[in-house]
PDB file of C-alpha atoms in Angstrom:
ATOM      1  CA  UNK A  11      66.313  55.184  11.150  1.00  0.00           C
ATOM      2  CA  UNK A  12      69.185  54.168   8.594  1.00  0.00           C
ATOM      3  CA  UNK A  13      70.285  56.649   6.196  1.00  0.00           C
ATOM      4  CA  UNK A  14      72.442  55.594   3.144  1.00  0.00           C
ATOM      5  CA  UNK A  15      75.328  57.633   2.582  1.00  0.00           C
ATOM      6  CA  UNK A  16      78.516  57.598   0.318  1.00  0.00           C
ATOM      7  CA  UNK A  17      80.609  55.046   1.903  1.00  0.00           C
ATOM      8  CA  UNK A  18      83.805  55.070  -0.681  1.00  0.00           C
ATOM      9  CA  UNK A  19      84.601  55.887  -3.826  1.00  0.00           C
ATOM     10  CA  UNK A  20      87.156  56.144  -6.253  1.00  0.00           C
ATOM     11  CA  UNK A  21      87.374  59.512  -7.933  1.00  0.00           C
ATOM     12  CA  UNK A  22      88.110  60.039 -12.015  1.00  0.00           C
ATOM     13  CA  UNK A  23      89.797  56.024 -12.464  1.00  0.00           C
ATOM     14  CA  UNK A  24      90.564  55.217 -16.161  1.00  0.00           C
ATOM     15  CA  UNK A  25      88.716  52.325 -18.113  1.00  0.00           C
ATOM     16  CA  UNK A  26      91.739  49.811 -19.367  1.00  0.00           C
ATOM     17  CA  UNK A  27      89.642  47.461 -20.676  1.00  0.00           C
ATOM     18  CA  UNK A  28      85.982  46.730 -22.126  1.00  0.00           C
ATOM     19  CA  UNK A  29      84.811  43.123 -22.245  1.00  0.00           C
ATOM     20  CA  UNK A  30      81.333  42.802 -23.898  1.00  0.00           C
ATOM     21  CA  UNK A  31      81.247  39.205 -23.558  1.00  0.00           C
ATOM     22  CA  UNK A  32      82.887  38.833 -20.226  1.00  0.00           C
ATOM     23  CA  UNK A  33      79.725  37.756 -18.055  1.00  0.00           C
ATOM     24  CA  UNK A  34      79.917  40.576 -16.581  1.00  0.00           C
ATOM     25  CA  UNK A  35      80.923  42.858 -13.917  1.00  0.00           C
ATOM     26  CA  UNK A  36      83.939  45.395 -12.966  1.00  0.00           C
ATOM     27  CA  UNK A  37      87.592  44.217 -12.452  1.00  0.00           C
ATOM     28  CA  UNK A  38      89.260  47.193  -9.810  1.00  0.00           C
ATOM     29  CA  UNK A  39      92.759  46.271  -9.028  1.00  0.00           C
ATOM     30  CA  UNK A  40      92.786  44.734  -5.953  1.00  0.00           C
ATOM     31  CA  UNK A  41      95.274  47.948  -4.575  1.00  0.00           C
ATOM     32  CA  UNK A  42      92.371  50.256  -5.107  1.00  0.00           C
ATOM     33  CA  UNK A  43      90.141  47.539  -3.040  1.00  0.00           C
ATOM     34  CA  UNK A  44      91.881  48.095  -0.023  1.00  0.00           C
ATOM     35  CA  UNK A  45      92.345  51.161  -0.043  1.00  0.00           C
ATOM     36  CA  UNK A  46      88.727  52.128  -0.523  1.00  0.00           C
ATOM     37  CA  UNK A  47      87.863  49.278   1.614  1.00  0.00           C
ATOM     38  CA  UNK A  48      85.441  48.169  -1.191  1.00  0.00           C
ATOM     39  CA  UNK A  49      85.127  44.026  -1.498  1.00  0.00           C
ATOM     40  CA  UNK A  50      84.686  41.710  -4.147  1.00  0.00           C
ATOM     41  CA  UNK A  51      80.806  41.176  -5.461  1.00  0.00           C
ATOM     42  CA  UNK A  52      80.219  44.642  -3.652  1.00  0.00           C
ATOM     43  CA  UNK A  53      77.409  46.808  -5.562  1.00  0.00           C
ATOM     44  CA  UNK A  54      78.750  49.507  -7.276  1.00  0.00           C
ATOM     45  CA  UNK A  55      77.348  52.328  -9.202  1.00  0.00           C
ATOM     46  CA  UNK A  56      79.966  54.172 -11.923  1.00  0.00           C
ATOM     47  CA  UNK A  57      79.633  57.533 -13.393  1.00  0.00           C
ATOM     48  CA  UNK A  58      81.187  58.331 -16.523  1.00  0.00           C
ATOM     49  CA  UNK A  59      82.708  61.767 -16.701  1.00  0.00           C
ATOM     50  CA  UNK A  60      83.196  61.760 -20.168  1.00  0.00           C
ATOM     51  CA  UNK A  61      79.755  60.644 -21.416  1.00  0.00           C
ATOM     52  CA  UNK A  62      77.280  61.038 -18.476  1.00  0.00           C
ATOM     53  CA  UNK A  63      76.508  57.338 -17.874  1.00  0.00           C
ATOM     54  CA  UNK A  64      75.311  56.211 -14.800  1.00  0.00           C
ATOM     55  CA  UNK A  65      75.221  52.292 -14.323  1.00  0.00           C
ATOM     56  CA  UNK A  66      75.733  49.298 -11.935  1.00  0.00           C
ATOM     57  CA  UNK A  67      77.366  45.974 -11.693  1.00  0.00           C
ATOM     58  CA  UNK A  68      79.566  44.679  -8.795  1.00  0.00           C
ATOM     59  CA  UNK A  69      83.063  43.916  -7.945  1.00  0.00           C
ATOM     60  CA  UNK A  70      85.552  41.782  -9.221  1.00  0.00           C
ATOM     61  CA  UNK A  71      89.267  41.600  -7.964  1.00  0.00           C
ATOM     62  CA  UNK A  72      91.847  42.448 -10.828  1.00  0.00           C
ATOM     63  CA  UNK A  73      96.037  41.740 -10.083  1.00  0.00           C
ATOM     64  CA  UNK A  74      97.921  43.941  -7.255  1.00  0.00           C
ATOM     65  CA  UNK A  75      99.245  46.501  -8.746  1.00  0.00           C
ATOM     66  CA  UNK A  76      97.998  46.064 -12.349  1.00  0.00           C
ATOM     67  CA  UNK A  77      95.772  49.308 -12.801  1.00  0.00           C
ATOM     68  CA  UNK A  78      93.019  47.753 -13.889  1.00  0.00           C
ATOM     69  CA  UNK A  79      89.753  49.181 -14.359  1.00  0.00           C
ATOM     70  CA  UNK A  80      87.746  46.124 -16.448  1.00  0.00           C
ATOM     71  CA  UNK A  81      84.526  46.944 -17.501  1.00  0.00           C
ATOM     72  CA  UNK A  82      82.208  43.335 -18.318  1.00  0.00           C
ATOM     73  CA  UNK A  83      79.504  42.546 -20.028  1.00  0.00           C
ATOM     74  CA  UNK A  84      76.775  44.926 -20.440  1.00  0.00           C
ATOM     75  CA  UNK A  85      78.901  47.499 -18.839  1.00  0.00           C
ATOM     76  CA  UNK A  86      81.233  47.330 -21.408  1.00  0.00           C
ATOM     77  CA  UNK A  87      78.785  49.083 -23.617  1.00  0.00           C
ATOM     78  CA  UNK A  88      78.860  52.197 -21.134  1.00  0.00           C
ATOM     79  CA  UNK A  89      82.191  53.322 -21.367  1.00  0.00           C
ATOM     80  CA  UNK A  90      85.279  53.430 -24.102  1.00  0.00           C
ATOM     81  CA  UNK A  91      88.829  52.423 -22.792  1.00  0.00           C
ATOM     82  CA  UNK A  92      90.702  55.746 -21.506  1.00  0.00           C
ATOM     83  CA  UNK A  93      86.875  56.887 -20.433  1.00  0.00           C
ATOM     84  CA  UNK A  94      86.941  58.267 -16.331  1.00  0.00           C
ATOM     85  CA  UNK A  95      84.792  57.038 -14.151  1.00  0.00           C
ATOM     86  CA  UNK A  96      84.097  57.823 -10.465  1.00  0.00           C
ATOM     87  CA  UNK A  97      82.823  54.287  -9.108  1.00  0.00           C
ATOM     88  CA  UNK A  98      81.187  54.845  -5.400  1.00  0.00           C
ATOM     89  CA  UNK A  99      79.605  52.633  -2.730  1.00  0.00           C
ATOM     90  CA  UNK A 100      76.877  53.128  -0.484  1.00  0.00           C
ATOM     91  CA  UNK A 101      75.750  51.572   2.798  1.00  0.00           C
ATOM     92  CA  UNK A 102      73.375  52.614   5.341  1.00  0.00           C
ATOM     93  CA  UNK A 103      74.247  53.972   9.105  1.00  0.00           C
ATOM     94  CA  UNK A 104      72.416  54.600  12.008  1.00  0.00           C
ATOM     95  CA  UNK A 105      72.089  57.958  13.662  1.00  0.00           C
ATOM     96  CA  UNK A 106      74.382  57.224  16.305  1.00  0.00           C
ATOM     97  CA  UNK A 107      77.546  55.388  13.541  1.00  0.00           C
ATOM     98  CA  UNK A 108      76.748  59.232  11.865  1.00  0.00           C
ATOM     99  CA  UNK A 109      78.240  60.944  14.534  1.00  0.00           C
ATOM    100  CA  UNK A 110      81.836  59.183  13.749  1.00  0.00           C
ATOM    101  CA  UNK A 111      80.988  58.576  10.034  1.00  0.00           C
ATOM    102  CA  UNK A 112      83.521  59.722   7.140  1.00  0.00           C
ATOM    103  CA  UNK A 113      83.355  58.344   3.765  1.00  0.00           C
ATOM    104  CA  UNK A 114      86.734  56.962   1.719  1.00  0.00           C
ATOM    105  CA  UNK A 115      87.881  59.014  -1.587  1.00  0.00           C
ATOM    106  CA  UNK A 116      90.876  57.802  -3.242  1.00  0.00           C
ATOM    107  CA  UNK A 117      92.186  59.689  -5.885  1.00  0.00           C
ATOM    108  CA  UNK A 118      94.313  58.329  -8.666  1.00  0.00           C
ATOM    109  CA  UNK A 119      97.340  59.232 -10.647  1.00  0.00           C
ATOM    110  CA  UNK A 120      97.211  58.464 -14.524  1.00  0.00           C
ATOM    111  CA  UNK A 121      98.082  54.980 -13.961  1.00  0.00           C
ATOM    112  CA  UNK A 122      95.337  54.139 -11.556  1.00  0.00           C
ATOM    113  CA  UNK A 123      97.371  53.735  -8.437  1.00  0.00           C
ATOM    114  CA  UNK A 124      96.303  55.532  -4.669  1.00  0.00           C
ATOM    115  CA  UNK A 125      97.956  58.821  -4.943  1.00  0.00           C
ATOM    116  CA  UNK A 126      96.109  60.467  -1.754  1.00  0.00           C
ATOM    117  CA  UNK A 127      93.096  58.349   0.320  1.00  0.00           C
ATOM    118  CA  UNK A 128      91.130  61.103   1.660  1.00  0.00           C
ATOM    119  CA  UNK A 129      88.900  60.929   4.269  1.00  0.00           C
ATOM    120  CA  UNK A 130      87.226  63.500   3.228  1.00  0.00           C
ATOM    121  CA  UNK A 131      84.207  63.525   0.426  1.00  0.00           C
ATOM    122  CA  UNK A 132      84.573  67.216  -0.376  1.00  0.00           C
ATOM    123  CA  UNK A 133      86.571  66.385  -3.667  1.00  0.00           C
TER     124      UNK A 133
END
C-alpha cells in the first residue's frame, strides 16, 4: 500500500508578486527549492493564511536569493501581495520508506529566506 504524506513545505512565505496574465504558475526562489527539496513543475497546493484559500498550480524557479514568491495566472486571483501562504508537497511512500520517513518544513524570516529547515512537521 502507498500512503501520501506531507513531503515538504514551506511554512507562512510572503506573496511578492501577483501576475494575472502570467500563464501561470508559482515562482519560489530557487533558495527555498533546495532547501525544501521541492523541483521545478512540481505540484503544489498553497494555503492562504490570511484569506483561507486553498489552490494548486506547480513550480517555477525564481532568482537565488531574490525572495520571490510569484503567484501566475489564475493564482494570482487567490492571494494579494504581502498575503502568507504555506505551500506543501505531497508524495506517496511505502510502508517500509515510513519507517525512515520525515517531512521538510522550512520556515522563513520576513524576507523569505531559510531561517531554520526543520525536519520536523510539528510546526
Amino acid at each position: 500500500m502507498l500512503r501520501t504524506m506531507l513531503q515538504a513545505k514551506l511554512h507562512r512565505v510572503r506573496v511578492t508578486q501577483a501576475d494575472l496574465d502570467y500563464e501561470g504558475s508559482c515562482g519560489i526562489d530557487e533558495t527555498l527549492l533546495e532547501a525544501s527539496g521541492l523541483r521545478e513543475n512540481q505540484y503544489i497546493e498553497l494555503y492562504n493564511v490570511n484569506n483561507g484559500e486553498r489552490f494548486s498550480t506547480y513550480i517555477i524557479k525564481a532568482p537565488r536569493g531574490s525572495g520571490a514568491i510569484a503567484l501566475n495566472g489564475a493564482a494570482a486571483r487567490k492571494a494579494m501581495v504581502g498575503d502568507l501562504l504555506i505551500i506543501c508537497a505531497y508524495s506517496q511512500y511505502t510502508e517500509a520508506e515510513l519507517e525512515k520517513y520525515e517531512p521538510v518544513v522550512v520556515l522563513v524570516d520576513d524576507q523569505n529566506r531559510p531561517r531554520i529547515k526543520s525536519l520536523r512537521a510539528a510546526v
